[in-house]
Amino acid sequence: MEYNFQDIEARWRKQWAELKTYHVEPREDRPKYYVLNMFPYPSGAGLHVGHPLGYIASDIYARYKRLQGYNVLNPMGYDAYGLPAEQYAIQTGQHPEVTTNENIGRYREQLDQLGFSFDWDREVRTCSPDYYKWTQWAFQKMFNSYFCTTCQKAKPIERLIKYFEEHGAEDLHVACSEDLSFSAEEWNSWDAKQKSDVLMNYRLAYLGETMVNWCPELGTVLANDEVVNGVSERGGYPVEQKRMRQWCLRVSAYSQRLLDGLNTIQWSDSIKETQRNWIGRSEGTEMQFRYHNPSIDGREEEGHFTIFTTRADTIFGVTFMVLAPESELVGQLTADSQKAEVEAYVKYVKGRTERERMIDHKVTGVFSGSYAINPFTGTEIPVYISEYVLAGYGTGAIMAVPAHDSRDYAFAKHFDLPIIPLIEGADVSEESFDAKEGIVGNSPAAGVETLDGFSLNGCTVKEAIAKTKQFVTEHHLGRVKVNYRLRDAIFSRQRYWGEPFPVYYKQGIPTMVPEDCLPVQLPEVEDFKPTKTGEPPLGNAKVWAWDEVNCKIVDKSLVDEQTIFPLELFTMPGFAGSSAYYLRYMDPHNNESLISEEASQYWQSVDLYVGGSEHATGHLIYSRFWNKFLYDLGVSKSEEPFQKLVNQGMIQGWSSFVHRVSGTSKYVSFDLLEERISDDKKSKEYYYEGVKCDPIHSDISFVSGNVLNVEGFRQWRPEYAEAEFVCNAQGQFIVSQAIEKMSKSKYNVVNPDDICARYGADTLRLYEMFLGPIEQSKPWDVAGIDGCFRFLKKAWNLYWTKDDQIAITDEAPTKENLKTLHKLIKKVTEDIEVFSYNTSVPAFMVAVGELQQQKCQSREVLETLVVLLSPFAPHFGEELWHAMGHDTSVCDAQWPSYCEDYLREDSVTLGVQFNGKVRYSMTFSADATPEQMQQQVLSAEESQKYLDGMQIMKVVAVPKRIVNVVVKPQQ
RNA sequence: GCGCCUGUGGCGGAAUUGGUAGACGCGCCAGACUUAGGAUCUGGUAUCUCGCGAUGUGCAGGUUCGAGUCCUGUUAGGCGCACCA
């Protein structure tokens, strides 16, 4: 019978949908397993062959777990808020919701084709009010929480307010934006507005004046992970630093927990390492330095400032101090005589973009005119201002030790400041000695008196750091401090197509819309662009004010500042909706709470999460933070949201380029061009008759092999219609090719629909898995797909006789059959557990080949084969399962376990080596001991010629592996 | 600069975790059946050599009876962080 995949796949797709084969509910009689894919943003381009890679891998695992008797949750949904739909709306006026729904429809169609075992009853969309109600709810909970650093947990803000009423800010151990100090009396004397402002310093979701990444081109702020190399990740527009009032999430409060949690989860080392880097914990010391500003008259001690260092041991090598230009200390420490110079410098730094500062690290700076006093020796040290010190890290001020820090070294050389080496034997004449190793000397130098006779001479660096820390703490010169690089997340965006904030401004005080009035729904606007006065697009909404009395959204013109107030104009960023969607899948239709207690208890957390590694410092951090917060609230039952993470690699595309002579409309075949290395030696450039040619993407549909279909290309775009094409001697126009990310804009997209139509979804699934290790990126190459298709056809033919009868019998399997089968069970089971699907596909091919040769028709064997194959090729499996007379889905079969007995050999043929070289092979009984094998080898006739005239040094016999005889010539 | 990962035929990639390197697929070569095939089937395919045999997992060392696998150094590519004190 012919393998008619089109008929088979269409039929089962329909059946599964009608019978809700993949619908799942909590059930106490079965253990749960939660498989999750990162949900897609439904872009206008639809799915390409890269998207399903992870979905297929997780679907195989989900089906496998189900066959093993687990109750498997495998949901899918859409991350529906995003910039492309909004930009399309700005251009065309079409509402983003319309675009989004259209795209979702197309995605769903494409996904359905591929035979996934998703429970579509649990679909979520981040833009649906039922869904974002809970995004808003979580935000409000964060607003109403603070973080206790002693117990490392979020607590209700009411507790903090009560504390302030009784104790003020004294002896406070909470996460905050800045350390404030006030008494209970002061607190109680403040009005509502003042109290609100102070509380913002502690809330987990807070309104803050912070330096933000402002992207003028996009008209919005961006989070740190959305800025790459000083330009926006999306679009590559320049980003500048700007001080703005924004909503923020106090992610930094969870730094330590986010770091510790990494040790408890099974993620790849590289992604854990990336997160550790991003969190950037560094243990160090904060030290206070008194300073002396000569312009302030009559007082010796004007005050002090604090620096942060991880190298407290180098205190005797400090020869200058440096402040960040943006630091608030700059004002206090600038002497009148230096004022003009300092102001000019600060202005210069402000004029530099983030990108400029990143690219060139030239040494710049200016003397402040003030001196700091080394608390250990009383020495006066000049204070400088330089952009190499960052305002956002530590205290924005450092002690500079040029001998042991390369940046300080460069600065000292430039400004001709002294360099005092401290590590014995370190040569600092050419460069600094940065390593944290060696024996400390010169600390202090001979004859220098120090506070309490403190000395580090003779200690190792490690001991010296510890000793200094202890001394600093005891003498109240500072404190031990752990710093993190992780910044609070900026949580508001000047955009339309996002979750609105459930916040209104009551007499200037940000106030939460009552919980039972949620969600605050996204209003209609006439224009999706920002307003003329620079307000976000929600400023265009007419009905956008909060009626406090009637608890509803009303017309903006009614605002009276008594009972009707303006609503927040910002919307939430992309990561808001994706931070807790895995929880919502557990109980997606619950209108009373994010998830019910029962659902949460049953499903716990995601056991297997599959998605791209590009989310390492974005979604995967925010989501962990969000979950930890909900865990503190008792909503999530697990400290970590994703127990195991598999990062599928990207499938890249082969882009094609035509080459156009610069400034003309003349196109030249690639093989006629001259190759040169570009000036920066990093890339190649191509020239035709001495003129440079620009590569231009051509749609890959006009290219076969590397030859361009010139007519097709001409008709593609009007500007190409009249172009001149210079072909090679064979009359062909050759394109150049390169592997790039698969993307609509690169015209290199391969669509799964065509593959499905030609080979079927099961072949596509098999092939994508066969392509290589799941975690590796690889270019899409259709060449090998025939092999997978042939395999399915071969397997299919195993089940049918020539006259289309099902070819199975009830005869007992032969020993050979069982060996083939159990070898396969073992291999496939082990492979699936470690996601090594690319090696199970060949195992199937070998097994099918063997069974074919054995002419196996045994029901027992062939049924098991179908079960093993069904996660990979579900339609194929389901069809044969039913053809063999079952009336339940193959999903409800049982995954077989293998039996070692069938794999055991009576005898085993091993290579016999002399001095590590294989000479011949020999058959041993399967249970031969090394001693017996040794005997057999030495007495064998074939061995004699190798043993002749030789002395036996050693015989190594490894059962089931090898026998090696080590010999050397006899003396 | 710091950290992580990867280097195996013409190609994608295997190798039971230290035991006969190159499974399986693609491609290529030969053959069979065919009027024909971009269909199907069979056999071959790391390199050098007529052959015996020798060489071979980026490069150089080391450990071991034995190394693609472990260790040291080096080189190339990819990724992450990056003036983080």
CSV table of C-alpha atoms (C1' of nucleotides) in Angstrom, one decimal, chain B residues 18-85:
chain,number,residue,atom,x,y,z
B,18,G,C1',39.4,5.9,27.8
B,19,G,C1',38.8,0.4,24.1
B,20,U,C1',38.7,-1.9,16.1
B,21,A,C1',37.3,6.3,14.4
B,22,G,C1',34.0,7.8,10.4
B,23,A,C1',27.2,4.9,12.6
B,24,C,C1',23.1,7.0,9.7
B,25,G,C1',21.8,10.3,6.0
B,26,C,C1',23.2,13.5,1.7
B,27,G,C1',26.5,13.6,-2.3
B,28,C,C1',29.4,10.7,-5.6
B,29,C,C1',30.9,5.9,-8.3
B,30,A,C1',29.4,1.1,-10.3
B,31,G,C1',25.5,-2.3,-11.2
B,32,A,C1',20.1,-4.2,-11.6
B,33,C,C1',15.0,-3.4,-13.3
B,34,U,C1',13.3,0.0,-16.8
B,35,U,C1',11.2,3.1,-23.4
B,36,A,C1',12.6,6.7,-19.8
B,37,G,C1',13.4,8.7,-15.0
B,38,G,C1',14.9,13.8,-10.5
B,39,A,C1',11.3,6.3,-9.3
B,40,U,C1',13.0,1.7,-6.9
B,41,C,C1',16.7,-1.9,-5.5
B,42,U,C1',22.0,-3.8,-4.7
B,43,G,C1',27.2,-2.9,-3.9
B,44,G,C1',31.2,0.6,-3.1
B,45,U,C1',33.0,5.4,-1.1
B,46,A,C1',38.8,8.9,4.9
B,47,U,C1',43.9,9.5,2.7
B,48,C,C1',48.4,7.5,0.4
B,49,U,C1',49.8,2.8,-2.1
B,50,C,C1',49.1,-1.8,-7.9
B,51,G,C1',49.6,-4.5,-3.4
B,52,C,C1',51.5,-5.7,1.5
B,53,G,C1',50.9,-1.9,4.5
B,54,A,C1',51.2,3.0,6.4
B,55,U,C1',48.9,7.6,7.9
B,56,G,C1',44.6,9.8,9.9
B,57,U,C1',39.9,13.5,14.6
B,58,G,C1',42.9,22.1,14.0
B,59,C,C1',48.4,22.3,15.8
B,60,A,C1',52.5,20.8,19.6
B,61,G,C1',53.5,18.1,23.8
B,62,G,C1',52.0,14.9,28.0
B,63,U,C1',49.5,10.8,30.9
B,64,U,C1',48.2,5.5,29.5
B,65,C,C1',49.0,-1.1,27.3
B,66,G,C1',45.5,2.0,24.5
B,67,A,C1',43.4,9.1,23.5
B,68,G,C1',38.6,12.1,18.9
B,69,U,C1',37.6,11.5,24.3
B,70,C,C1',41.8,13.1,30.0
B,71,C,C1',45.9,17.0,31.2
B,72,U,C1',49.2,21.3,29.5
B,73,G,C1',50.3,24.8,25.9
B,74,U,C1',48.8,26.9,21.1
B,75,U,C1',45.8,28.3,17.0
B,76,A,C1',41.0,29.2,14.5
B,77,G,C1',35.8,30.1,14.8
B,78,G,C1',31.2,31.2,17.6
B,79,C,C1',28.7,33.3,21.9
B,80,G,C1',28.2,36.2,26.4
B,81,C,C1',30.0,40.4,29.5
B,82,A,C1',32.9,44.5,28.8
B,83,C,C1',36.4,51.2,31.5
B,84,C,C1',31.8,46.8,36.9
B,85,A,C1',37.0,49.2,40.4
